[in-house]
Amino acid sequence: MNKGKFSRTARACYAGIVNQAIITNVTALLFVSFIELYNFSYIKLGMLTAVNFAAQMCADFLLIFLIDRVSFRKLAVFSCTLSFAGLLFYGCVPFLFSEKGLFTGIVCATTVFAFAGGMSEVVLSNIADNIPRLENSVSICLLKTVYAWAQVGLVAVCAVFLTVFGSESWNYLMFGFALIPLGAAVLVGGAAVVKKSGISKPKSSFHLFYILALVAIFLGYGSEIAANQWISVFATAALGVGGEWSEFVGMGLFAVCLGVGGLTYVAISKRKEHFPLPVLIFAALSTCALFLLSSVTENVIFALVTSVCCGLFVGVLSPGIMTVASENMPSAGAWMIASLAVCADLGAAALPSAAGSIAELTGIRTAYLTMSVAPFLCAAVLFVMHRMNKKNASVNFTDTFFPV
């Protein structure tokens, strides 16, 4: 097989995942600017986060029923083009809305680009997952690693731009960012795209392994987003920096660890025929241990280090679970990754919100202590999946879960 056949496909997937990093994180990096410029309350900022994940969740849910009926290429081009339009809209909000209507405009723009980003992430993940393994150019786990390094770059670009040009120029950043999904749309339009044949219907796939994968990704991705969102609290206390710089430093360090951890796990998985579930179990338990250390230590520097190091382990959970599910249920259609993405977004909305409520009542350390339960339960679920995997190793796993 021509190894260069899927190089353009890989570049399209990389561009799309960079766009997803922008969509998911850019508004959070602008929170301090929005407070200073527009006097947004914490409730409004929380609403922006909720709208972002809700829109992504709606896209994921829609794709469960749509993705196996429409070509991947058409869906990818549409979603990337819509993301381009949404980011342009975001940049034009200060010009189109008065001060009183500004929040409404930001919500509308967020809905558009978040919906598009959620759709493109799932579609491009399926495209990457269907690239023949011999190509060895891109995988779901590698896309997650690219996402992490894109987040590092996003933090750096936002920090430099807002420092040089001022917070009031935030919207001009969006015009530059909009070029990335546009490039992804152009790339995927001429890329080689493979789609599975002989797929099973969703109603035939509600077996224990699949249900456990849904639970595991809910807990795993929820733990990641909770750790990512609360890292700035420790950065503020440990480094003595406040405002937007605490967000930049905290999220930047966490993203670096996500990237390093992702590269490590990609290297490990390349040596195996199938993605090793024990690696995921180890990652979940390590995340639990670091959550516990962050909660009990009195040294704020050590708490920052342990919470940052969570990124080395927690970031592999969601892409690893998707990969394991795809490998062990090969007859499932693209709808399966879409359904896993829905549960991931549910975890991303529920667990950080719970952590915030606990932190508001009893403090951030108690929140981390409580949140350590999530990766522990994730490890327990993954262990059961591993036992099922070993038990079915001597039989045809596809026939076990997708009987004719």
mmCIF file of C-alpha atoms in Angstrom:
data_model
loop_
_atom_site.group_PDB
_atom_site.id
_atom_site.type_symbol
_atom_site.label_atom_id
_atom_site.label_comp_id
_atom_site.label_asym_id
_atom_site.label_seq_id
_atom_site.Cartn_x
_atom_site.Cartn_y
_atom_site.Cartn_z
ATOM 1 C CA MET A 1 0.000 0.000 0.000
ATOM 2 C CA ASN A 2 1.264 3.460 -0.854
ATOM 3 C CA LYS A 3 2.287 4.979 2.453
ATOM 4 C CA GLY A 4 1.848 8.527 1.142
ATOM 5 C CA LYS A 5 -1.756 7.923 0.158
ATOM 6 C CA PHE A 6 -3.082 9.074 3.533
ATOM 7 C CA SER A 7 -0.590 11.879 4.270
ATOM 8 C CA ARG A 8 -3.103 14.547 3.230
ATOM 9 C CA THR A 9 -5.745 12.796 5.318
ATOM 10 C CA ALA A 10 -3.439 12.962 8.330
ATOM 11 C CA ARG A 11 -2.786 16.682 7.795
ATOM 12 C CA ALA A 12 -6.528 17.330 7.568
ATOM 13 C CA CYS A 13 -7.058 15.465 10.854
ATOM 14 C CA TYR A 14 -4.268 17.437 12.534
ATOM 15 C CA ALA A 15 -5.707 20.771 11.345
ATOM 16 C CA GLY A 16 -9.160 19.758 12.529
ATOM 17 C CA ILE A 17 -7.944 18.785 15.995
ATOM 18 C CA VAL A 18 -6.002 22.057 16.326
ATOM 19 C CA ASN A 19 -9.283 23.804 15.546
ATOM 20 C CA GLN A 20 -10.963 21.733 18.283
ATOM 21 C CA ALA A 21 -8.334 22.863 20.794
ATOM 22 C CA ILE A 22 -9.107 26.473 19.907
ATOM 23 C CA ILE A 23 -12.864 26.008 20.147
ATOM 24 C CA THR A 24 -12.743 24.237 23.505
ATOM 25 C CA ASN A 25 -10.222 26.490 25.260
ATOM 26 C CA VAL A 26 -10.138 29.970 23.745
ATOM 27 C CA THR A 27 -13.153 31.361 25.624
ATOM 28 C CA ALA A 28 -11.781 30.110 28.960
ATOM 29 C CA LEU A 29 -8.537 31.967 28.210
ATOM 30 C CA LEU A 30 -10.579 35.133 27.661
ATOM 31 C CA PHE A 31 -12.537 34.957 30.922
ATOM 32 C CA VAL A 32 -10.412 37.576 32.695
ATOM 33 C CA SER A 33 -10.557 39.854 29.652
ATOM 34 C CA PHE A 34 -14.353 39.541 29.525
ATOM 35 C CA ILE A 35 -14.607 40.421 33.217
ATOM 36 C CA GLU A 36 -12.381 43.481 32.793
ATOM 37 C CA LEU A 37 -13.915 44.696 29.535
ATOM 38 C CA TYR A 38 -17.595 43.815 29.884
ATOM 39 C CA ASN A 39 -18.026 43.123 33.601
ATOM 40 C CA PHE A 40 -19.305 39.603 32.936
ATOM 41 C CA SER A 41 -20.338 37.759 36.086
ATOM 42 C CA TYR A 42 -19.128 34.275 36.984
ATOM 43 C CA ILE A 43 -22.618 33.046 36.177
ATOM 44 C CA LYS A 44 -22.326 34.351 32.631
ATOM 45 C CA LEU A 45 -18.874 32.843 32.238
ATOM 46 C CA GLY A 46 -20.220 29.530 33.478
ATOM 47 C CA MET A 47 -23.034 29.791 30.959
ATOM 48 C CA LEU A 48 -20.512 30.221 28.143
ATOM 49 C CA THR A 49 -18.763 27.011 29.188
ATOM 50 C CA ALA A 50 -22.106 25.203 29.444
ATOM 51 C CA VAL A 51 -23.220 26.453 26.019
ATOM 52 C CA ASN A 52 -19.934 25.298 24.485
ATOM 53 C CA PHE A 53 -20.198 21.735 25.756
ATOM 54 C CA ALA A 54 -23.976 21.590 25.197
ATOM 55 C CA ALA A 55 -23.527 22.541 21.539
ATOM 56 C CA GLN A 56 -20.775 19.941 21.107
ATOM 57 C CA MET A 57 -22.990 17.363 22.779
ATOM 58 C CA CYS A 58 -25.867 18.148 20.408
ATOM 59 C CA ALA A 59 -23.540 17.627 17.439
ATOM 60 C CA ASP A 60 -22.312 14.322 18.862
ATOM 61 C CA PHE A 61 -25.876 13.130 19.486
ATOM 62 C CA LEU A 62 -26.976 14.085 15.976
ATOM 63 C CA LEU A 63 -24.054 12.187 14.485
ATOM 64 C CA ILE A 64 -25.098 8.952 16.209
ATOM 65 C CA PHE A 65 -27.968 8.773 13.709
ATOM 66 C CA LEU A 66 -26.348 10.609 10.792
ATOM 67 C CA ILE A 67 -22.678 9.657 10.532
ATOM 68 C CA ASP A 68 -23.156 6.210 8.946
ATOM 69 C CA ARG A 69 -25.637 7.567 6.380
ATOM 70 C CA VAL A 70 -23.596 10.501 5.020
ATOM 71 C CA SER A 71 -20.056 10.398 3.647
ATOM 72 C CA PHE A 72 -17.281 11.347 6.056
ATOM 73 C CA ARG A 73 -15.876 13.805 3.526
ATOM 74 C CA LYS A 74 -19.122 15.767 3.195
ATOM 75 C CA LEU A 75 -19.582 15.912 6.966
ATOM 76 C CA ALA A 76 -15.968 16.979 7.536
ATOM 77 C CA VAL A 77 -16.055 19.730 4.903
ATOM 78 C CA PHE A 78 -19.401 21.007 6.208
ATOM 79 C CA SER A 79 -18.322 21.047 9.858
ATOM 80 C CA CYS A 80 -14.960 22.701 9.166
ATOM 81 C CA THR A 81 -16.591 25.354 6.976
ATOM 82 C CA LEU A 82 -19.222 26.022 9.653
ATOM 83 C CA SER A 83 -16.461 26.315 12.249
ATOM 84 C CA PHE A 84 -14.711 28.868 10.030
ATOM 85 C CA ALA A 85 -17.937 30.883 9.829
ATOM 86 C CA GLY A 86 -18.514 30.609 13.587
ATOM 87 C CA LEU A 87 -15.054 31.931 14.474
ATOM 88 C CA LEU A 88 -15.486 34.809 12.013
ATOM 89 C CA PHE A 89 -18.827 35.568 13.664
ATOM 90 C CA TYR A 90 -17.122 35.468 17.078
ATOM 91 C CA GLY A 91 -14.563 38.019 15.916
ATOM 92 C CA CYS A 92 -17.287 40.297 14.534
ATOM 93 C CA VAL A 93 -19.431 40.266 17.701
ATOM 94 C CA PRO A 94 -18.053 43.588 19.090
ATOM 95 C CA PHE A 95 -18.906 45.233 15.749
ATOM 96 C CA LEU A 96 -22.377 43.714 15.381
ATOM 97 C CA PHE A 97 -23.780 44.021 18.906
ATOM 98 C CA SER A 98 -24.183 46.861 21.357
ATOM 99 C CA GLU A 99 -22.733 46.555 24.858
ATOM 100 C CA LYS A 100 -26.077 45.299 26.195
ATOM 101 C CA GLY A 101 -26.363 42.643 23.507
ATOM 102 C CA LEU A 102 -22.720 41.593 23.543
ATOM 103 C CA PHE A 103 -23.230 38.548 25.737
ATOM 104 C CA THR A 104 -26.055 37.334 23.495
ATOM 105 C CA GLY A 105 -23.787 37.692 20.484
ATOM 106 C CA ILE A 106 -20.997 35.733 22.151
ATOM 107 C CA VAL A 107 -23.455 32.971 23.096
ATOM 108 C CA CYS A 108 -24.730 32.769 19.495
ATOM 109 C CA ALA A 109 -21.206 32.622 18.061
ATOM 110 C CA THR A 110 -20.163 30.026 20.656
ATOM 111 C CA THR A 111 -23.130 27.863 19.721
ATOM 112 C CA VAL A 112 -22.154 27.905 16.048
ATOM 113 C CA PHE A 113 -18.441 27.170 16.340
ATOM 114 C CA ALA A 114 -18.854 24.713 19.228
ATOM 115 C CA PHE A 115 -21.488 22.705 17.330
ATOM 116 C CA ALA A 116 -19.243 22.664 14.270
ATOM 117 C CA GLY A 117 -16.186 21.759 16.319
ATOM 118 C CA GLY A 118 -17.951 18.900 18.072
ATOM 119 C CA MET A 119 -19.063 17.521 14.724
ATOM 120 C CA SER A 120 -15.630 17.812 13.090
ATOM 121 C CA GLU A 121 -13.904 16.166 16.066
ATOM 122 C CA VAL A 122 -16.075 13.046 15.845
ATOM 123 C CA VAL A 123 -15.928 12.824 12.053
ATOM 124 C CA LEU A 124 -12.151 13.326 11.901
ATOM 125 C CA SER A 125 -11.645 10.835 14.738
ATOM 126 C CA ASN A 126 -13.522 8.243 12.664
ATOM 127 C CA ILE A 127 -11.493 9.130 9.582
ATOM 128 C CA ALA A 128 -8.274 8.697 11.577
ATOM 129 C CA ASP A 129 -9.498 5.451 13.108
ATOM 130 C CA ASN A 130 -10.202 4.013 9.650
ATOM 131 C CA ILE A 131 -6.754 4.751 8.218
ATOM 132 C CA PRO A 132 -5.146 1.327 7.632
ATOM 133 C CA ARG A 133 -2.881 0.409 10.521
ATOM 134 C CA LEU A 134 0.066 -0.187 8.186
ATOM 135 C CA GLU A 135 0.007 3.500 7.338
ATOM 136 C CA ASN A 136 0.848 4.207 10.982
ATOM 137 C CA SER A 137 0.474 7.943 10.357
ATOM 138 C CA VAL A 138 -2.381 8.975 12.607
ATOM 139 C CA SER A 139 -4.605 7.525 15.329
ATOM 140 C CA ILE A 140 -7.158 8.745 17.840
ATOM 141 C CA CYS A 141 -4.479 8.808 20.559
ATOM 142 C CA LEU A 142 -2.085 10.748 18.333
ATOM 143 C CA LEU A 143 -4.840 13.267 17.579
ATOM 144 C CA LYS A 144 -5.250 13.770 21.333
ATOM 145 C CA THR A 145 -1.523 14.436 21.584
ATOM 146 C CA VAL A 146 -1.741 16.986 18.784
ATOM 147 C CA TYR A 147 -4.672 18.559 20.662
ATOM 148 C CA ALA A 148 -2.507 18.923 23.767
ATOM 149 C CA TRP A 149 0.359 20.631 21.938
ATOM 150 C CA ALA A 150 -2.150 22.826 20.107
ATOM 151 C CA GLN A 151 -3.468 23.898 23.519
ATOM 152 C CA VAL A 152 0.099 24.819 24.542
ATOM 153 C CA GLY A 153 0.440 26.901 21.397
ATOM 154 C CA LEU A 154 -2.973 28.501 21.938
ATOM 155 C CA VAL A 155 -2.042 29.565 25.462
ATOM 156 C CA ALA A 156 1.233 31.074 24.230
ATOM 157 C CA VAL A 157 -0.397 32.914 21.308
ATOM 158 C CA CYS A 158 -3.195 34.335 23.483
ATOM 159 C CA ALA A 159 -0.763 35.414 26.201
ATOM 160 C CA VAL A 160 1.554 37.216 23.772
ATOM 161 C CA PHE A 161 -1.240 38.772 21.702
ATOM 162 C CA LEU A 162 -3.217 40.118 24.664
ATOM 163 C CA THR A 163 -0.045 41.435 26.307
ATOM 164 C CA VAL A 164 1.114 43.241 23.162
ATOM 165 C CA PHE A 165 -2.197 44.490 21.777
ATOM 166 C CA GLY A 166 -4.354 44.602 24.924
ATOM 167 C CA SER A 167 -7.445 42.734 26.037
ATOM 168 C CA GLU A 168 -9.725 44.983 23.985
ATOM 169 C CA SER A 169 -8.268 43.461 20.785
ATOM 170 C CA TRP A 170 -9.273 39.886 21.671
ATOM 171 C CA ASN A 171 -11.694 39.574 18.761
ATOM 172 C CA TYR A 172 -8.982 40.070 16.120
ATOM 173 C CA LEU A 173 -7.414 36.823 17.281
ATOM 174 C CA MET A 174 -10.519 34.988 16.059
ATOM 175 C CA PHE A 175 -9.946 36.099 12.467
ATOM 176 C CA GLY A 176 -6.541 34.424 12.504
ATOM 177 C CA PHE A 177 -7.844 31.309 14.217
ATOM 178 C CA ALA A 178 -10.618 31.020 11.611
ATOM 179 C CA LEU A 179 -8.023 30.186 8.944
ATOM 180 C CA ILE A 180 -7.303 26.823 10.602
ATOM 181 C CA PRO A 181 -10.725 25.171 10.026
ATOM 182 C CA LEU A 182 -10.745 26.693 6.546
ATOM 183 C CA GLY A 183 -7.445 24.948 5.838
ATOM 184 C CA ALA A 184 -8.820 21.704 7.285
ATOM 185 C CA ALA A 185 -11.836 21.915 4.950
ATOM 186 C CA VAL A 186 -9.581 22.381 1.915
ATOM 187 C CA LEU A 187 -7.331 19.475 2.960
ATOM 188 C CA VAL A 188 -10.088 16.978 3.697
ATOM 189 C CA GLY A 189 -11.881 17.876 0.460
ATOM 190 C CA GLY A 190 -9.100 16.196 -1.539
ATOM 191 C CA ALA A 191 -7.976 13.582 0.993
ATOM 192 C CA ALA A 192 -8.289 9.813 0.854
ATOM 193 C CA VAL A 193 -11.108 8.747 3.177
ATOM 194 C CA VAL A 194 -11.936 5.166 4.141
ATOM 195 C CA LYS A 195 -15.243 4.078 5.646
ATOM 196 C CA LYS A 196 -16.092 0.739 7.238
ATOM 197 C CA SER A 197 -18.464 -1.638 5.489
ATOM 198 C CA GLY A 198 -20.720 -4.255 6.985
ATOM 199 C CA ILE A 199 -21.421 -2.232 10.132
ATOM 200 C CA SER A 200 -23.972 -3.185 12.764
ATOM 201 C CA LYS A 201 -26.914 -1.107 13.888
ATOM 202 C CA PRO A 202 -26.759 0.693 17.261
ATOM 203 C CA LYS A 203 -29.596 -1.351 18.766
ATOM 204 C CA SER A 204 -27.587 -4.563 18.290
ATOM 205 C CA SER A 205 -24.617 -3.235 20.227
ATOM 206 C CA PHE A 206 -25.884 -2.587 23.733
ATOM 207 C CA HIS A 207 -23.756 -5.232 25.350
ATOM 208 C CA LEU A 208 -21.771 -4.998 28.539
ATOM 209 C CA PHE A 209 -18.399 -4.106 26.984
ATOM 210 C CA TYR A 210 -19.908 -1.156 25.118
ATOM 211 C CA ILE A 211 -21.845 0.068 28.175
ATOM 212 C CA LEU A 212 -18.692 -0.144 30.305
ATOM 213 C CA ALA A 213 -16.828 1.906 27.683
ATOM 214 C CA LEU A 214 -19.513 4.610 27.970
ATOM 215 C CA VAL A 215 -19.122 4.716 31.761
ATOM 216 C CA ALA A 216 -15.322 4.719 31.579
ATOM 217 C CA ILE A 217 -15.116 7.614 29.130
ATOM 218 C CA PHE A 218 -17.624 9.628 31.185
ATOM 219 C CA LEU A 219 -15.358 9.299 34.218
ATOM 220 C CA GLY A 220 -12.066 9.637 32.347
ATOM 221 C CA TYR A 221 -12.809 12.713 30.263
ATOM 222 C CA GLY A 222 -14.683 14.363 33.129
ATOM 223 C CA SER A 223 -11.567 13.938 35.302
ATOM 224 C CA GLU A 224 -9.411 15.520 32.594
ATOM 225 C CA ILE A 225 -11.591 18.592 32.155
ATOM 226 C CA ALA A 226 -11.951 19.052 35.930
ATOM 227 C CA ALA A 227 -8.172 18.954 36.374
ATOM 228 C CA ASN A 228 -7.655 21.331 33.446
ATOM 229 C CA GLN A 229 -10.183 23.894 34.646
ATOM 230 C CA TRP A 230 -8.984 24.022 38.256
ATOM 231 C CA ILE A 231 -5.233 24.047 37.627
ATOM 232 C CA SER A 232 -5.116 27.857 37.627
ATOM 233 C CA VAL A 233 -6.160 27.915 41.306
ATOM 234 C CA PHE A 234 -2.963 26.131 42.318
ATOM 235 C CA ALA A 235 -0.924 28.240 39.888
ATOM 236 C CA THR A 236 -2.219 31.426 41.516
ATOM 237 C CA ALA A 237 -1.366 30.217 45.022
ATOM 238 C CA ALA A 238 2.009 28.672 44.170
ATOM 239 C CA LEU A 239 3.456 31.268 41.796
ATOM 240 C CA GLY A 240 1.864 34.408 43.173
ATOM 241 C CA VAL A 241 0.526 35.444 39.771
ATOM 242 C CA GLY A 242 -3.068 36.491 39.364
ATOM 243 C CA GLY A 243 -5.619 37.207 36.704
ATOM 244 C CA GLU A 244 -5.144 35.889 33.188
ATOM 245 C CA TRP A 245 -1.527 34.869 33.782
ATOM 246 C CA SER A 246 -2.572 32.247 36.327
ATOM 247 C CA GLU A 247 -4.809 30.742 33.642
ATOM 248 C CA PHE A 248 -2.047 30.898 31.029
ATOM 249 C CA VAL A 249 0.589 29.330 33.281
ATOM 250 C CA GLY A 250 -1.692 26.663 34.753
ATOM 251 C CA MET A 251 -3.342 25.553 31.511
ATOM 252 C CA GLY A 252 -0.044 25.776 29.629
ATOM 253 C CA LEU A 253 1.843 23.524 32.049
ATOM 254 C CA PHE A 254 -1.042 21.064 32.147
ATOM 255 C CA ALA A 255 -1.210 20.955 28.349
ATOM 256 C CA VAL A 256 2.538 20.284 28.119
ATOM 257 C CA CYS A 257 2.068 17.253 30.361
ATOM 258 C CA LEU A 258 -0.893 16.130 28.237
ATOM 259 C CA GLY A 259 1.346 16.292 25.190
ATOM 260 C CA VAL A 260 4.288 14.461 26.780
ATOM 261 C CA GLY A 261 2.014 11.779 28.188
ATOM 262 C CA GLY A 262 0.256 11.404 24.850
ATOM 263 C CA LEU A 263 3.529 10.904 22.960
ATOM 264 C CA THR A 264 4.562 8.263 25.492
ATOM 265 C CA TYR A 265 1.319 6.320 25.159
ATOM 266 C CA VAL A 266 1.399 6.550 21.354
ATOM 267 C CA ALA A 267 4.911 5.065 21.411
ATOM 268 C CA ILE A 268 3.738 2.249 23.709
ATOM 269 C CA SER A 269 0.649 1.448 21.634
ATOM 270 C CA LYS A 270 2.673 1.277 18.401
ATOM 271 C CA ARG A 271 4.532 -1.728 19.792
ATOM 272 C CA LYS A 272 1.296 -3.626 20.405
ATOM 273 C CA GLU A 273 -1.196 -5.121 17.992
ATOM 274 C CA HIS A 274 -4.020 -3.718 20.124
ATOM 275 C CA PHE A 275 -4.033 -0.753 22.476
ATOM 276 C CA PRO A 276 -3.151 -2.199 25.916
ATOM 277 C CA LEU A 277 -5.919 -1.839 28.491
ATOM 278 C CA PRO A 278 -3.444 -2.249 31.415
ATOM 279 C CA VAL A 279 -1.853 1.032 30.320
ATOM 280 C CA LEU A 280 -5.213 2.769 30.717
ATOM 281 C CA ILE A 281 -5.758 1.168 34.127
ATOM 282 C CA PHE A 282 -2.332 2.397 35.251
ATOM 283 C CA ALA A 283 -3.099 5.891 33.914
ATOM 284 C CA ALA A 284 -6.407 6.064 35.775
ATOM 285 C CA LEU A 285 -4.881 4.893 39.066
ATOM 286 C CA SER A 286 -1.994 7.355 38.685
ATOM 287 C CA THR A 287 -4.499 10.164 38.127
ATOM 288 C CA CYS A 288 -6.354 9.112 41.283
ATOM 289 C CA ALA A 289 -3.111 9.111 43.291
ATOM 290 C CA LEU A 290 -2.113 12.571 42.042
ATOM 291 C CA PHE A 291 -5.580 13.946 42.841
ATOM 292 C CA LEU A 292 -5.170 12.618 46.370
ATOM 293 C CA LEU A 293 -1.679 14.110 46.739
ATOM 294 C CA SER A 294 -2.923 17.497 45.526
ATOM 295 C CA SER A 295 -5.699 17.416 48.100
ATOM 296 C CA VAL A 296 -3.677 16.448 51.185
ATOM 297 C CA THR A 297 -0.401 18.337 50.776
ATOM 298 C CA GLU A 298 0.036 21.660 52.581
ATOM 299 C CA ASN A 299 2.796 22.817 50.220
ATOM 300 C CA VAL A 300 1.233 24.820 47.388
ATOM 301 C CA ILE A 301 4.236 24.273 45.090
ATOM 302 C CA PHE A 302 3.950 20.509 45.521
ATOM 303 C CA ALA A 303 0.182 20.737 44.979
ATOM 304 C CA LEU A 304 0.795 22.590 41.713
ATOM 305 C CA VAL A 305 3.344 19.991 40.587
ATOM 306 C CA THR A 306 1.060 17.045 41.338
ATOM 307 C CA SER A 307 -1.966 18.637 39.699
ATOM 308 C CA VAL A 308 0.091 19.508 36.610
ATOM 309 C CA CYS A 309 1.474 15.958 36.441
ATOM 310 C CA CYS A 310 -2.102 14.653 36.214
ATOM 311 C CA GLY A 311 -1.849 15.622 32.562
ATOM 312 C CA LEU A 312 0.741 12.903 31.985
ATOM 313 C CA PHE A 313 -1.878 10.258 32.726
ATOM 314 C CA VAL A 314 -5.438 11.592 32.510
ATOM 315 C CA GLY A 315 -5.150 12.769 28.905
ATOM 316 C CA VAL A 316 -4.805 9.266 27.474
ATOM 317 C CA LEU A 317 -8.018 7.946 29.024
ATOM 318 C CA SER A 318 -10.660 9.235 26.594
ATOM 319 C CA PRO A 319 -8.777 8.542 23.316
ATOM 320 C CA GLY A 320 -7.531 5.229 24.707
ATOM 321 C CA ILE A 321 -11.054 4.115 25.593
ATOM 322 C CA MET A 322 -12.285 5.079 22.112
ATOM 323 C CA THR A 323 -9.429 3.102 20.554
ATOM 324 C CA VAL A 324 -10.072 0.036 22.725
ATOM 325 C CA ALA A 325 -13.796 0.133 21.949
ATOM 326 C CA SER A 326 -13.136 0.464 18.222
ATOM 327 C CA GLU A 327 -10.602 -2.382 18.195
ATOM 328 C CA ASN A 328 -12.737 -4.756 20.221
ATOM 329 C CA MET A 329 -16.011 -3.964 18.445
ATOM 330 C CA PRO A 330 -14.874 -3.617 14.824
ATOM 331 C CA SER A 331 -18.361 -4.240 13.414
ATOM 332 C CA ALA A 332 -19.712 -1.141 15.132
ATOM 333 C CA GLY A 333 -20.230 1.839 12.887
ATOM 334 C CA ALA A 334 -18.984 5.385 13.233
ATOM 335 C CA TRP A 335 -22.010 5.987 15.467
ATOM 336 C CA MET A 336 -20.126 4.244 18.288
ATOM 337 C CA ILE A 337 -17.420 6.914 18.519
ATOM 338 C CA ALA A 338 -20.156 9.561 18.317
ATOM 339 C CA SER A 339 -21.989 7.949 21.254
ATOM 340 C CA LEU A 340 -18.747 7.750 23.245
ATOM 341 C CA ALA A 341 -18.197 11.441 22.506
ATOM 342 C CA VAL A 342 -21.656 12.222 23.913
ATOM 343 C CA CYS A 343 -20.763 10.496 27.189
ATOM 344 C CA ALA A 344 -17.385 12.246 27.240
ATOM 345 C CA ASP A 345 -19.110 15.628 26.906
ATOM 346 C CA LEU A 346 -21.578 14.678 29.641
ATOM 347 C CA GLY A 347 -18.645 13.913 31.930
ATOM 348 C CA ALA A 348 -16.955 17.164 30.915
ATOM 349 C CA ALA A 349 -20.083 19.079 31.925
ATOM 350 C CA ALA A 350 -21.004 17.136 35.075
ATOM 351 C CA LEU A 351 -17.731 16.440 36.908
ATOM 352 C CA PRO A 352 -16.145 19.922 36.709
ATOM 353 C CA SER A 353 -19.482 21.413 37.743
ATOM 354 C CA ALA A 354 -19.618 19.081 40.756
ATOM 355 C CA ALA A 355 -16.017 19.959 41.608
ATOM 356 C CA GLY A 356 -16.885 23.655 41.437
ATOM 357 C CA SER A 357 -19.840 23.250 43.773
ATOM 358 C CA ILE A 358 -17.718 21.323 46.271
ATOM 359 C CA ALA A 359 -14.917 23.898 46.034
ATOM 360 C CA GLU A 360 -17.395 26.713 46.631
ATOM 361 C CA LEU A 361 -18.623 25.051 49.827
ATOM 362 C CA THR A 362 -15.506 23.455 51.302
ATOM 363 C CA GLY A 363 -12.464 24.540 49.284
ATOM 364 C CA ILE A 364 -10.421 23.342 46.315
ATOM 365 C CA ARG A 365 -8.541 20.643 48.261
ATOM 366 C CA THR A 366 -11.754 18.926 49.301
ATOM 367 C CA ALA A 367 -12.915 19.123 45.699
ATOM 368 C CA TYR A 368 -9.762 17.326 44.547
ATOM 369 C CA LEU A 369 -10.167 14.740 47.301
ATOM 370 C CA THR A 370 -13.737 14.035 46.195
ATOM 371 C CA MET A 371 -12.836 14.050 42.507
ATOM 372 C CA SER A 372 -10.225 11.338 43.080
ATOM 373 C CA VAL A 373 -13.157 8.905 43.169
ATOM 374 C CA ALA A 374 -13.791 9.439 39.434
ATOM 375 C CA PRO A 375 -10.449 8.119 38.086
ATOM 376 C CA PHE A 376 -10.530 5.308 40.651
ATOM 377 C CA LEU A 377 -13.941 4.182 39.391
ATOM 378 C CA CYS A 378 -12.665 4.583 35.833
ATOM 379 C CA ALA A 379 -9.796 2.201 36.657
ATOM 380 C CA ALA A 380 -12.256 -0.296 38.145
ATOM 381 C CA VAL A 381 -14.428 -0.219 35.019
ATOM 382 C CA LEU A 382 -11.365 -0.589 32.777
ATOM 383 C CA PHE A 383 -10.252 -3.582 34.846
ATOM 384 C CA VAL A 384 -13.588 -5.298 34.212
ATOM 385 C CA MET A 385 -13.224 -4.528 30.494
ATOM 386 C CA HIS A 386 -9.726 -6.017 30.564
ATOM 387 C CA ARG A 387 -10.983 -9.201 32.211
ATOM 388 C CA MET A 388 -13.716 -9.494 29.585
ATOM 389 C CA ASN A 389 -11.127 -8.937 26.873
ATOM 390 C CA LYS A 390 -8.896 -11.724 28.185
ATOM 391 C CA LYS A 391 -11.855 -14.060 28.625
ATOM 392 C CA ASN A 392 -12.867 -13.602 25.009
ATOM 393 C CA ALA A 393 -9.330 -13.748 23.603
ATOM 394 C CA SER A 394 -9.763 -17.364 22.515
ATOM 395 C CA VAL A 395 -13.034 -16.731 20.702
ATOM 396 C CA ASN A 396 -14.129 -14.337 17.999
ATOM 397 C CA PHE A 397 -14.763 -11.103 19.894
ATOM 398 C CA THR A 398 -16.863 -9.674 17.078
ATOM 399 C CA ASP A 399 -19.196 -12.663 17.112
ATOM 400 C CA THR A 400 -19.493 -12.390 20.877
ATOM 401 C CA PHE A 401 -20.694 -8.801 20.832
ATOM 402 C CA PHE A 402 -22.345 -8.680 17.411
ATOM 403 C CA PRO A 403 -24.035 -12.047 16.917
ATOM 404 C CA VAL A 404 -25.500 -12.654 13.510
#
